[in-house]
């Protein structure tokens, strides 16, 4: 019987051989990567390094996001606890939470969608957001109605603020305001009307033109009101205020003035609570004469504000025409 040579390989030798094999594969892999890297341009190598670093730091970024989220949650909880403690300590603050719903209706007429560029439609969207937020905080909130909702405005709201469908204490209507409110209850607020509003009728619905047009369609809201045969009036701005700029106000300014009037009970306080400084508003005395000292002070503010207008004006200032 022929002698047969049998090679007996110990487990340790197997592991060493496997390790050598893996090392060889890894070396070959690194060599291939090195060759590929060398064949890349400088810009591609930098991009590859950035991508590699991004992947390596993925878990670190994830942990940082978790930490920030937890920190914000704790901060909100602390703020809520502090607010509750302050309210419990101060009875006056508890009283401020009590609101009285007014029967006055404020309607924003959005039937001018086709007359505006998209950028102006987006300004109107922002102004409606301001109206909504102010009404929610007001001690005497009004019944807020938006009519003729559609077209570019609805598209902007769907794209930029999908939560609008869940807004509370507001009614969105696709119909024209004349189909939502009885004509005899309507009063269109327009600066072109010869009629001056002296007080608010709790049974009326006051319409604000939802139009940002920079005077391209001057007087259109007044003409529309006359065509429909509904009442119209302008705010008593000239009786209490001298303006260094045009009297046409943004939708949210008209809305906020009405809310301020319901709270304060007089027009002058309402105007000066709301009107932005850059409008150069100056109070008039009871005889309609201008207070010279106050005028000089306001004009000084107006000059400086022309260089750096306040933030409130960025959403438009010209839609209650």
PDB file of C-alpha atoms in Angstrom:
ATOM      1  CA  UNK A   1       0.000   0.000   0.000  1.00  0.00           C
ATOM      2  CA  UNK A   2       1.477   3.250  -1.091  1.00  0.00           C
ATOM      3  CA  UNK A   3       2.271   5.831   1.472  1.00  0.00           C
ATOM      4  CA  UNK A   4      -0.112   8.762   1.297  1.00  0.00           C
ATOM      5  CA  UNK A   5       0.920  12.165   2.553  1.00  0.00           C
ATOM      6  CA  UNK A   6      -1.862  13.684   4.569  1.00  0.00           C
ATOM      7  CA  UNK A   7      -1.608  17.370   5.377  1.00  0.00           C
ATOM      8  CA  UNK A   8      -3.264  18.118   8.631  1.00  0.00           C
ATOM      9  CA  UNK A   9      -4.010  21.796   9.060  1.00  0.00           C
ATOM     10  CA  UNK A  10      -4.731  23.028  12.527  1.00  0.00           C
ATOM     11  CA  UNK A  11      -7.638  25.470  13.197  1.00  0.00           C
ATOM     12  CA  UNK A  12      -5.130  28.149  14.051  1.00  0.00           C
ATOM     13  CA  UNK A  13      -3.500  27.806  10.660  1.00  0.00           C
ATOM     14  CA  UNK A  14      -6.956  28.004   9.041  1.00  0.00           C
ATOM     15  CA  UNK A  15      -7.651  31.255  10.849  1.00  0.00           C
ATOM     16  CA  UNK A  16      -4.259  32.636   9.875  1.00  0.00           C
ATOM     17  CA  UNK A  17      -4.855  31.728   6.237  1.00  0.00           C
ATOM     18  CA  UNK A  18      -8.334  33.248   6.352  1.00  0.00           C
ATOM     19  CA  UNK A  19      -6.913  36.362   7.937  1.00  0.00           C
ATOM     20  CA  UNK A  20      -4.234  36.574   5.278  1.00  0.00           C
ATOM     21  CA  UNK A  21      -6.924  36.151   2.616  1.00  0.00           C
ATOM     22  CA  UNK A  22      -9.087  38.900   4.110  1.00  0.00           C
ATOM     23  CA  UNK A  23      -6.052  41.122   4.457  1.00  0.00           C
ATOM     24  CA  UNK A  24      -5.207  40.506   0.812  1.00  0.00           C
ATOM     25  CA  UNK A  25      -8.780  41.323  -0.247  1.00  0.00           C
ATOM     26  CA  UNK A  26      -8.785  44.476   1.883  1.00  0.00           C
ATOM     27  CA  UNK A  27      -5.409  45.493   0.487  1.00  0.00           C
ATOM     28  CA  UNK A  28      -6.667  44.928  -3.049  1.00  0.00           C
ATOM     29  CA  UNK A  29      -9.825  46.898  -2.262  1.00  0.00           C
ATOM     30  CA  UNK A  30      -7.846  49.804  -0.844  1.00  0.00           C
ATOM     31  CA  UNK A  31      -5.536  49.622  -3.824  1.00  0.00           C
ATOM     32  CA  UNK A  32      -8.494  49.768  -6.204  1.00  0.00           C
ATOM     33  CA  UNK A  33     -10.017  52.703  -4.291  1.00  0.00           C
ATOM     34  CA  UNK A  34      -6.663  54.459  -4.328  1.00  0.00           C
ATOM     35  CA  UNK A  35      -6.378  53.905  -8.084  1.00  0.00           C
ATOM     36  CA  UNK A  36      -9.927  55.163  -8.639  1.00  0.00           C
ATOM     37  CA  UNK A  37      -9.280  58.191  -6.441  1.00  0.00           C
ATOM     38  CA  UNK A  38      -6.116  59.030  -8.350  1.00  0.00           C
ATOM     39  CA  UNK A  39      -8.036  58.874 -11.628  1.00  0.00           C
ATOM     40  CA  UNK A  40     -10.543  61.453 -10.351  1.00  0.00           C
ATOM     41  CA  UNK A  41     -10.147  65.161 -10.813  1.00  0.00           C
ATOM     42  CA  UNK A  42      -9.312  67.387  -7.856  1.00  0.00           C
ATOM     43  CA  UNK A  43     -12.890  68.645  -7.665  1.00  0.00           C
ATOM     44  CA  UNK A  44     -14.268  65.081  -7.758  1.00  0.00           C
ATOM     45  CA  UNK A  45     -11.878  63.980  -5.005  1.00  0.00           C
ATOM     46  CA  UNK A  46     -13.009  66.867  -2.811  1.00  0.00           C
ATOM     47  CA  UNK A  47     -16.632  65.979  -3.455  1.00  0.00           C
ATOM     48  CA  UNK A  48     -15.908  62.343  -2.592  1.00  0.00           C
ATOM     49  CA  UNK A  49     -14.219  63.348   0.660  1.00  0.00           C
ATOM     50  CA  UNK A  50     -17.117  65.586   1.606  1.00  0.00           C
ATOM     51  CA  UNK A  51     -19.562  62.768   0.908  1.00  0.00           C
ATOM     52  CA  UNK A  52     -17.495  60.356   2.983  1.00  0.00           C
ATOM     53  CA  UNK A  53     -17.341  62.822   5.867  1.00  0.00           C
ATOM     54  CA  UNK A  54     -21.101  63.385   5.600  1.00  0.00           C
ATOM     55  CA  UNK A  55     -21.733  59.634   5.887  1.00  0.00           C
ATOM     56  CA  UNK A  56     -19.335  59.293   8.825  1.00  0.00           C
ATOM     57  CA  UNK A  57     -21.074  62.090  10.737  1.00  0.00           C
ATOM     58  CA  UNK A  58     -24.627  60.863  10.040  1.00  0.00           C
ATOM     59  CA  UNK A  59     -25.148  59.401  13.523  1.00  0.00           C
ATOM     60  CA  UNK A  60     -23.673  62.490  15.153  1.00  0.00           C
ATOM     61  CA  UNK A  61     -26.103  64.733  13.286  1.00  0.00           C
ATOM     62  CA  UNK A  62     -28.988  62.462  14.217  1.00  0.00           C
ATOM     63  CA  UNK A  63     -28.053  62.683  17.886  1.00  0.00           C
ATOM     64  CA  UNK A  64     -27.727  66.466  17.702  1.00  0.00           C
ATOM     65  CA  UNK A  65     -31.215  66.718  16.190  1.00  0.00           C
ATOM     66  CA  UNK A  66     -32.605  64.603  19.002  1.00  0.00           C
ATOM     67  CA  UNK A  67     -30.872  66.791  21.580  1.00  0.00           C
ATOM     68  CA  UNK A  68     -32.218  69.999  20.025  1.00  0.00           C
ATOM     69  CA  UNK A  69     -35.726  68.575  19.856  1.00  0.00           C
ATOM     70  CA  UNK A  70     -35.561  67.543  23.495  1.00  0.00           C
ATOM     71  CA  UNK A  71     -34.227  70.969  24.469  1.00  0.00           C
ATOM     72  CA  UNK A  72     -37.074  72.747  22.641  1.00  0.00           C
ATOM     73  CA  UNK A  73     -39.625  70.480  24.304  1.00  0.00           C
ATOM     74  CA  UNK A  74     -38.207  71.265  27.744  1.00  0.00           C
ATOM     75  CA  UNK A  75     -38.111  74.981  26.940  1.00  0.00           C
ATOM     76  CA  UNK A  76     -41.770  74.971  25.893  1.00  0.00           C
ATOM     77  CA  UNK A  77     -42.709  73.114  29.040  1.00  0.00           C
ATOM     78  CA  UNK A  78     -40.770  75.579  31.200  1.00  0.00           C
ATOM     79  CA  UNK A  79     -42.411  78.542  29.458  1.00  0.00           C
ATOM     80  CA  UNK A  80     -45.866  77.057  29.977  1.00  0.00           C
ATOM     81  CA  UNK A  81     -45.127  76.398  33.644  1.00  0.00           C
ATOM     82  CA  UNK A  82     -43.879  79.963  34.116  1.00  0.00           C
ATOM     83  CA  UNK A  83     -46.943  81.390  32.357  1.00  0.00           C
ATOM     84  CA  UNK A  84     -49.318  79.336  34.502  1.00  0.00           C
ATOM     85  CA  UNK A  85     -47.468  80.407  37.642  1.00  0.00           C
ATOM     86  CA  UNK A  86     -47.615  84.074  36.618  1.00  0.00           C
ATOM     87  CA  UNK A  87     -51.334  83.873  35.839  1.00  0.00           C
ATOM     88  CA  UNK A  88     -52.034  82.178  39.177  1.00  0.00           C
ATOM     89  CA  UNK A  89     -50.028  84.881  40.944  1.00  0.00           C
ATOM     90  CA  UNK A  90     -51.620  87.804  39.096  1.00  0.00           C
ATOM     91  CA  UNK A  91     -55.457  87.853  38.937  1.00  0.00           C
ATOM     92  CA  UNK A  92     -55.367  90.648  36.334  1.00  0.00           C
ATOM     93  CA  UNK A  93     -53.729  88.330  33.840  1.00  0.00           C
ATOM     94  CA  UNK A  94     -56.518  85.827  34.354  1.00  0.00           C
ATOM     95  CA  UNK A  95     -58.976  88.540  33.392  1.00  0.00           C
ATOM     96  CA  UNK A  96     -57.149  89.193  30.130  1.00  0.00           C
ATOM     97  CA  UNK A  97     -57.901  85.655  29.018  1.00  0.00           C
ATOM     98  CA  UNK A  98     -61.623  86.399  29.077  1.00  0.00           C
ATOM     99  CA  UNK A  99     -62.900  87.443  25.637  1.00  0.00           C
ATOM    100  CA  UNK A 100     -66.272  88.734  24.512  1.00  0.00           C
ATOM    101  CA  UNK A 101     -67.295  87.767  20.995  1.00  0.00           C
ATOM    102  CA  UNK A 102     -68.628  90.765  19.100  1.00  0.00           C
ATOM    103  CA  UNK A 103     -71.620  90.440  16.791  1.00  0.00           C
ATOM    104  CA  UNK A 104     -69.823  92.686  14.276  1.00  0.00           C
ATOM    105  CA  UNK A 105     -68.877  90.815  11.114  1.00  0.00           C
ATOM    106  CA  UNK A 106     -65.748  91.655   9.132  1.00  0.00           C
ATOM    107  CA  UNK A 107     -65.664  90.315   5.588  1.00  0.00           C
ATOM    108  CA  UNK A 108     -62.565  90.220   3.373  1.00  0.00           C
ATOM    109  CA  UNK A 109     -63.720  90.349  -0.255  1.00  0.00           C
ATOM    110  CA  UNK A 110     -61.286  88.256  -2.331  1.00  0.00           C
ATOM    111  CA  UNK A 111     -63.081  88.643  -5.662  1.00  0.00           C
ATOM    112  CA  UNK A 112     -60.183  90.631  -7.192  1.00  0.00           C
ATOM    113  CA  UNK A 113     -57.874  87.637  -7.638  1.00  0.00           C
ATOM    114  CA  UNK A 114     -57.592  88.017 -11.417  1.00  0.00           C
ATOM    115  CA  UNK A 115     -56.518  91.674 -11.088  1.00  0.00           C
ATOM    116  CA  UNK A 116     -53.386  90.901  -9.073  1.00  0.00           C
ATOM    117  CA  UNK A 117     -49.952  89.498  -9.814  1.00  0.00           C
ATOM    118  CA  UNK A 118     -48.950  86.420  -7.836  1.00  0.00           C
ATOM    119  CA  UNK A 119     -46.576  88.408  -5.589  1.00  0.00           C
ATOM    120  CA  UNK A 120     -49.460  90.691  -4.580  1.00  0.00           C
ATOM    121  CA  UNK A 121     -51.758  87.710  -4.020  1.00  0.00           C
ATOM    122  CA  UNK A 122     -49.142  86.363  -1.619  1.00  0.00           C
ATOM    123  CA  UNK A 123     -49.089  89.713   0.172  1.00  0.00           C
ATOM    124  CA  UNK A 124     -52.855  89.458   0.565  1.00  0.00           C
ATOM    125  CA  UNK A 125     -52.403  85.946   1.954  1.00  0.00           C
ATOM    126  CA  UNK A 126     -49.992  87.328   4.574  1.00  0.00           C
ATOM    127  CA  UNK A 127     -52.413  90.106   5.463  1.00  0.00           C
ATOM    128  CA  UNK A 128     -55.221  87.599   5.999  1.00  0.00           C
ATOM    129  CA  UNK A 129     -52.894  85.601   8.252  1.00  0.00           C
ATOM    130  CA  UNK A 130     -52.264  88.752  10.305  1.00  0.00           C
ATOM    131  CA  UNK A 131     -56.003  89.434  10.558  1.00  0.00           C
ATOM    132  CA  UNK A 132     -56.619  85.916  11.783  1.00  0.00           C
ATOM    133  CA  UNK A 133     -53.838  86.031  14.391  1.00  0.00           C
ATOM    134  CA  UNK A 134     -54.928  89.457  15.675  1.00  0.00           C
ATOM    135  CA  UNK A 135     -58.569  88.406  15.923  1.00  0.00           C
ATOM    136  CA  UNK A 136     -57.619  85.299  17.912  1.00  0.00           C
ATOM    137  CA  UNK A 137     -55.805  87.470  20.482  1.00  0.00           C
ATOM    138  CA  UNK A 138     -58.338  90.300  20.613  1.00  0.00           C
ATOM    139  CA  UNK A 139     -60.457  90.854  23.759  1.00  0.00           C
ATOM    140  CA  UNK A 140     -63.453  91.604  21.497  1.00  0.00           C
ATOM    141  CA  UNK A 141     -62.995  89.349  18.449  1.00  0.00           C
ATOM    142  CA  UNK A 142     -65.260  89.816  15.448  1.00  0.00           C
ATOM    143  CA  UNK A 143     -66.948  87.237  13.270  1.00  0.00           C
ATOM    144  CA  UNK A 144     -64.339  86.844  10.529  1.00  0.00           C
ATOM    145  CA  UNK A 145     -65.452  85.819   7.032  1.00  0.00           C
ATOM    146  CA  UNK A 146     -63.337  85.428   3.873  1.00  0.00           C
ATOM    147  CA  UNK A 147     -65.417  85.323   0.670  1.00  0.00           C
ATOM    148  CA  UNK A 148     -64.737  84.498  -3.005  1.00  0.00           C
ATOM    149  CA  UNK A 149     -61.854  82.247  -1.969  1.00  0.00           C
ATOM    150  CA  UNK A 150     -60.279  80.574  -4.991  1.00  0.00           C
ATOM    151  CA  UNK A 151     -57.795  81.055  -7.809  1.00  0.00           C
ATOM    152  CA  UNK A 152     -54.279  82.186  -6.996  1.00  0.00           C
ATOM    153  CA  UNK A 153     -55.077  82.987  -3.370  1.00  0.00           C
ATOM    154  CA  UNK A 154     -56.304  79.497  -2.535  1.00  0.00           C
ATOM    155  CA  UNK A 155     -53.347  78.018  -4.389  1.00  0.00           C
ATOM    156  CA  UNK A 156     -50.957  80.167  -2.344  1.00  0.00           C
ATOM    157  CA  UNK A 157     -52.670  79.149   0.890  1.00  0.00           C
ATOM    158  CA  UNK A 158     -52.547  75.464  -0.063  1.00  0.00           C
ATOM    159  CA  UNK A 159     -48.845  75.695  -0.895  1.00  0.00           C
ATOM    160  CA  UNK A 160     -47.587  78.009   1.847  1.00  0.00           C
ATOM    161  CA  UNK A 161     -49.947  77.369   4.747  1.00  0.00           C
ATOM    162  CA  UNK A 162     -51.726  74.016   4.515  1.00  0.00           C
ATOM    163  CA  UNK A 163     -52.951  74.362   8.097  1.00  0.00           C
ATOM    164  CA  UNK A 164     -55.395  77.106   7.101  1.00  0.00           C
ATOM    165  CA  UNK A 165     -58.140  74.491   6.715  1.00  0.00           C
ATOM    166  CA  UNK A 166     -57.935  73.938  10.485  1.00  0.00           C
ATOM    167  CA  UNK A 167     -58.170  77.610  11.475  1.00  0.00           C
ATOM    168  CA  UNK A 168     -60.792  78.291  14.127  1.00  0.00           C
ATOM    169  CA  UNK A 169     -63.256  81.159  14.474  1.00  0.00           C
ATOM    170  CA  UNK A 170     -63.152  82.034  10.781  1.00  0.00           C
ATOM    171  CA  UNK A 171     -65.403  81.185   7.833  1.00  0.00           C
ATOM    172  CA  UNK A 172     -64.006  80.623   4.337  1.00  0.00           C
ATOM    173  CA  UNK A 173     -66.542  80.921   1.537  1.00  0.00           C
ATOM    174  CA  UNK A 174     -66.151  80.394  -2.200  1.00  0.00           C
ATOM    175  CA  UNK A 175     -69.297  82.466  -2.752  1.00  0.00           C
ATOM    176  CA  UNK A 176     -69.396  86.239  -3.236  1.00  0.00           C
ATOM    177  CA  UNK A 177     -70.098  88.225  -0.055  1.00  0.00           C
ATOM    178  CA  UNK A 178     -73.459  89.351  -1.454  1.00  0.00           C
ATOM    179  CA  UNK A 179     -74.518  85.689  -1.432  1.00  0.00           C
ATOM    180  CA  UNK A 180     -73.310  85.133   2.127  1.00  0.00           C
ATOM    181  CA  UNK A 181     -74.707  88.236   3.874  1.00  0.00           C
ATOM    182  CA  UNK A 182     -78.007  90.017   3.249  1.00  0.00           C
ATOM    183  CA  UNK A 183     -77.440  93.196   1.210  1.00  0.00           C
ATOM    184  CA  UNK A 184     -79.145  95.421   3.779  1.00  0.00           C
ATOM    185  CA  UNK A 185     -76.563  94.297   6.376  1.00  0.00           C
ATOM    186  CA  UNK A 186     -73.517  95.094   4.218  1.00  0.00           C
ATOM    187  CA  UNK A 187     -71.296  98.187   4.476  1.00  0.00           C
ATOM    188  CA  UNK A 188     -68.301  98.347   2.130  1.00  0.00           C
ATOM    189  CA  UNK A 189     -65.317 100.149   3.699  1.00  0.00           C
ATOM    190  CA  UNK A 190     -63.663 102.205   0.965  1.00  0.00           C
ATOM    191  CA  UNK A 191     -61.636 105.402   1.181  1.00  0.00           C
ATOM    192  CA  UNK A 192     -63.429 106.732  -1.938  1.00  0.00           C
ATOM    193  CA  UNK A 193     -66.846 106.805  -0.269  1.00  0.00           C
ATOM    194  CA  UNK A 194     -68.245 110.262   0.623  1.00  0.00           C
ATOM    195  CA  UNK A 195     -69.834 108.723   3.716  1.00  0.00           C
ATOM    196  CA  UNK A 196     -67.869 108.701   6.974  1.00  0.00           C
ATOM    197  CA  UNK A 197     -68.250 105.890   9.487  1.00  0.00           C
ATOM    198  CA  UNK A 198     -68.811 107.419  12.936  1.00  0.00           C
ATOM    199  CA  UNK A 199     -69.641 104.291  14.906  1.00  0.00           C
ATOM    200  CA  UNK A 200     -69.986 100.563  14.387  1.00  0.00           C
ATOM    201  CA  UNK A 201     -73.370  98.921  14.072  1.00  0.00           C
ATOM    202  CA  UNK A 202     -73.282  95.533  15.795  1.00  0.00           C
ATOM    203  CA  UNK A 203     -75.787  94.175  13.274  1.00  0.00           C
ATOM    204  CA  UNK A 204     -73.755  95.082  10.190  1.00  0.00           C
ATOM    205  CA  UNK A 205     -71.147  93.210   8.191  1.00  0.00           C
ATOM    206  CA  UNK A 206     -68.270  95.485   7.139  1.00  0.00           C
ATOM    207  CA  UNK A 207     -66.520  94.509   3.916  1.00  0.00           C
ATOM    208  CA  UNK A 208     -62.793  95.098   3.327  1.00  0.00           C
ATOM    209  CA  UNK A 209     -61.529  94.897  -0.252  1.00  0.00           C
ATOM    210  CA  UNK A 210     -58.941  92.124  -0.589  1.00  0.00           C
ATOM    211  CA  UNK A 211     -56.887  93.922  -3.201  1.00  0.00           C
ATOM    212  CA  UNK A 212     -53.181  94.753  -3.325  1.00  0.00           C
ATOM    213  CA  UNK A 213     -52.913  96.832  -6.494  1.00  0.00           C
ATOM    214  CA  UNK A 214     -50.639  99.841  -5.816  1.00  0.00           C
ATOM    215  CA  UNK A 215     -53.334 102.214  -7.143  1.00  0.00           C
ATOM    216  CA  UNK A 216     -53.662 100.416 -10.491  1.00  0.00           C
ATOM    217  CA  UNK A 217     -57.393 100.010  -9.900  1.00  0.00           C
ATOM    218  CA  UNK A 218     -58.200 103.140  -7.940  1.00  0.00           C
ATOM    219  CA  UNK A 219     -61.831 103.401  -6.822  1.00  0.00           C
ATOM    220  CA  UNK A 220     -62.794  99.897  -7.927  1.00  0.00           C
ATOM    221  CA  UNK A 221     -64.240  98.849  -4.547  1.00  0.00           C
ATOM    222  CA  UNK A 222     -66.377 102.001  -4.391  1.00  0.00           C
ATOM    223  CA  UNK A 223     -67.721 101.352  -7.890  1.00  0.00           C
ATOM    224  CA  UNK A 224     -68.457  97.709  -7.061  1.00  0.00           C
ATOM    225  CA  UNK A 225     -70.408  98.744  -3.950  1.00  0.00           C
ATOM    226  CA  UNK A 226     -72.474 101.216  -5.983  1.00  0.00           C
ATOM    227  CA  UNK A 227     -73.160  98.633  -8.696  1.00  0.00           C
ATOM    228  CA  UNK A 228     -74.476  96.177  -6.124  1.00  0.00           C
ATOM    229  CA  UNK A 229     -76.506  98.858  -4.396  1.00  0.00           C
ATOM    230  CA  UNK A 230     -74.995  98.281  -0.954  1.00  0.00           C
ATOM    231  CA  UNK A 231     -74.030 100.830   1.687  1.00  0.00           C
ATOM    232  CA  UNK A 232     -70.479 102.152   1.743  1.00  0.00           C
ATOM    233  CA  UNK A 233     -68.376 104.335   4.029  1.00  0.00           C
ATOM    234  CA  UNK A 234     -64.817 105.320   4.833  1.00  0.00           C
ATOM    235  CA  UNK A 235     -63.127 105.200   8.213  1.00  0.00           C
ATOM    236  CA  UNK A 236     -63.057 108.646   9.931  1.00  0.00           C
ATOM    237  CA  UNK A 237     -59.322 108.890   9.401  1.00  0.00           C
ATOM    238  CA  UNK A 238     -59.285 112.542   8.296  1.00  0.00           C
ATOM    239  CA  UNK A 239     -61.208 113.596  11.402  1.00  0.00           C
ATOM    240  CA  UNK A 240     -58.524 112.372  13.779  1.00  0.00           C
ATOM    241  CA  UNK A 241     -55.298 111.916  11.843  1.00  0.00           C
ATOM    242  CA  UNK A 242     -53.143 113.856   9.399  1.00  0.00           C
ATOM    243  CA  UNK A 243     -51.228 111.485   7.133  1.00  0.00           C
ATOM    244  CA  UNK A 244     -47.881 112.200   5.501  1.00  0.00           C
ATOM    245  CA  UNK A 245     -48.595 109.405   3.033  1.00  0.00           C
ATOM    246  CA  UNK A 246     -51.666 108.167   1.176  1.00  0.00           C
ATOM    247  CA  UNK A 247     -54.688 107.144   3.219  1.00  0.00           C
ATOM    248  CA  UNK A 248     -55.158 103.748   1.572  1.00  0.00           C
ATOM    249  CA  UNK A 249     -54.529 101.075   4.194  1.00  0.00           C
ATOM    250  CA  UNK A 250     -53.663  97.384   4.022  1.00  0.00           C
ATOM    251  CA  UNK A 251     -56.352  94.808   4.758  1.00  0.00           C
ATOM    252  CA  UNK A 252     -54.839  93.913   8.112  1.00  0.00           C
ATOM    253  CA  UNK A 253     -54.580  97.599   9.144  1.00  0.00           C
ATOM    254  CA  UNK A 254     -58.300  98.189   8.521  1.00  0.00           C
ATOM    255  CA  UNK A 255     -59.121  94.946  10.318  1.00  0.00           C
ATOM    256  CA  UNK A 256     -56.945  95.831  13.325  1.00  0.00           C
ATOM    257  CA  UNK A 257     -58.385  99.370  13.538  1.00  0.00           C
ATOM    258  CA  UNK A 258     -61.902  97.919  13.839  1.00  0.00           C
ATOM    259  CA  UNK A 259     -60.723  95.543  16.583  1.00  0.00           C
ATOM    260  CA  UNK A 260     -58.965  98.394  18.401  1.00  0.00           C
ATOM    261  CA  UNK A 261     -62.110 100.540  18.204  1.00  0.00           C
ATOM    262  CA  UNK A 262     -64.175  97.739  19.747  1.00  0.00           C
ATOM    263  CA  UNK A 263     -61.648  97.527  22.580  1.00  0.00           C
ATOM    264  CA  UNK A 264     -60.944 101.222  23.228  1.00  0.00           C
ATOM    265  CA  UNK A 265     -64.262 102.787  22.263  1.00  0.00           C
ATOM    266  CA  UNK A 266     -62.844 105.731  20.283  1.00  0.00           C
ATOM    267  CA  UNK A 267     -61.365 106.143  16.832  1.00  0.00           C
ATOM    268  CA  UNK A 268     -58.297 108.206  17.664  1.00  0.00           C
ATOM    269  CA  UNK A 269     -56.882 105.638  20.073  1.00  0.00           C
ATOM    270  CA  UNK A 270     -57.742 102.915  17.579  1.00  0.00           C
ATOM    271  CA  UNK A 271     -55.883 104.664  14.741  1.00  0.00           C
ATOM    272  CA  UNK A 272     -52.743 105.360  16.731  1.00  0.00           C
ATOM    273  CA  UNK A 273     -52.683 101.851  18.157  1.00  0.00           C
ATOM    274  CA  UNK A 274     -52.536 100.354  14.678  1.00  0.00           C
ATOM    275  CA  UNK A 275     -51.093 102.770  12.113  1.00  0.00           C
ATOM    276  CA  UNK A 276     -47.409 102.138  11.401  1.00  0.00           C
ATOM    277  CA  UNK A 277     -45.047 104.994  12.198  1.00  0.00           C
ATOM    278  CA  UNK A 278     -43.856 105.261   8.632  1.00  0.00           C
ATOM    279  CA  UNK A 279     -47.332 106.449   7.640  1.00  0.00           C
ATOM    280  CA  UNK A 280     -46.358 109.673   9.408  1.00  0.00           C
ATOM    281  CA  UNK A 281     -49.670 109.823  11.307  1.00  0.00           C
ATOM    282  CA  UNK A 282     -50.194 113.045  13.301  1.00  0.00           C
ATOM    283  CA  UNK A 283     -53.078 113.584  15.724  1.00  0.00           C
ATOM    284  CA  UNK A 284     -55.534 116.431  15.139  1.00  0.00           C
ATOM    285  CA  UNK A 285     -57.159 118.397  17.969  1.00  0.00           C
ATOM    286  CA  UNK A 286     -60.924 118.604  18.426  1.00  0.00           C
ATOM    287  CA  UNK A 287     -61.236 121.521  15.971  1.00  0.00           C
ATOM    288  CA  UNK A 288     -59.373 119.593  13.286  1.00  0.00           C
ATOM    289  CA  UNK A 289     -56.226 121.705  13.685  1.00  0.00           C
ATOM    290  CA  UNK A 290     -52.876 120.036  13.628  1.00  0.00           C
ATOM    291  CA  UNK A 291     -50.889 119.831  16.829  1.00  0.00           C
ATOM    292  CA  UNK A 292     -47.665 121.502  15.693  1.00  0.00           C
ATOM    293  CA  UNK A 293     -45.433 120.017  18.338  1.00  0.00           C
ATOM    294  CA  UNK A 294     -46.702 116.506  17.699  1.00  0.00           C
ATOM    295  CA  UNK A 295     -46.385 117.019  13.943  1.00  0.00           C
ATOM    296  CA  UNK A 296     -42.701 117.914  14.151  1.00  0.00           C
ATOM    297  CA  UNK A 297     -41.993 114.893  16.279  1.00  0.00           C
ATOM    298  CA  UNK A 298     -43.864 112.552  13.939  1.00  0.00           C
ATOM    299  CA  UNK A 299     -42.263 114.055  10.825  1.00  0.00           C
ATOM    300  CA  UNK A 300     -38.853 113.431  12.352  1.00  0.00           C
ATOM    301  CA  UNK A 301     -39.797 109.795  12.919  1.00  0.00           C
ATOM    302  CA  UNK A 302     -41.145 109.582   9.384  1.00  0.00           C
ATOM    303  CA  UNK A 303     -37.884 110.826   7.851  1.00  0.00           C
ATOM    304  CA  UNK A 304     -35.844 108.240   9.699  1.00  0.00           C
ATOM    305  CA  UNK A 305     -38.333 105.504   8.929  1.00  0.00           C
ATOM    306  CA  UNK A 306     -38.029 106.168   5.201  1.00  0.00           C
ATOM    307  CA  UNK A 307     -34.464 104.948   5.423  1.00  0.00           C
ATOM    308  CA  UNK A 308     -35.361 101.800   7.378  1.00  0.00           C
ATOM    309  CA  UNK A 309     -39.097 101.054   7.173  1.00  0.00           C
ATOM    310  CA  UNK A 310     -40.495  98.835   9.923  1.00  0.00           C
ATOM    311  CA  UNK A 311     -41.295  95.194   9.211  1.00  0.00           C
ATOM    312  CA  UNK A 312     -45.065  95.611   9.263  1.00  0.00           C
ATOM    313  CA  UNK A 313     -45.010  97.396   5.927  1.00  0.00           C
ATOM    314  CA  UNK A 314     -43.453  94.553   3.969  1.00  0.00           C
ATOM    315  CA  UNK A 315     -46.764  92.779   3.415  1.00  0.00           C
ATOM    316  CA  UNK A 316     -48.304  95.614   1.456  1.00  0.00           C
ATOM    317  CA  UNK A 317     -50.055  98.784   2.472  1.00  0.00           C
ATOM    318  CA  UNK A 318     -52.723  99.437  -0.061  1.00  0.00           C
ATOM    319  CA  UNK A 319     -55.809  97.251  -0.099  1.00  0.00           C
ATOM    320  CA  UNK A 320     -58.789  98.925   1.561  1.00  0.00           C
ATOM    321  CA  UNK A 321     -59.426 101.092  -1.510  1.00  0.00           C
TER     322      UNK A 321
END
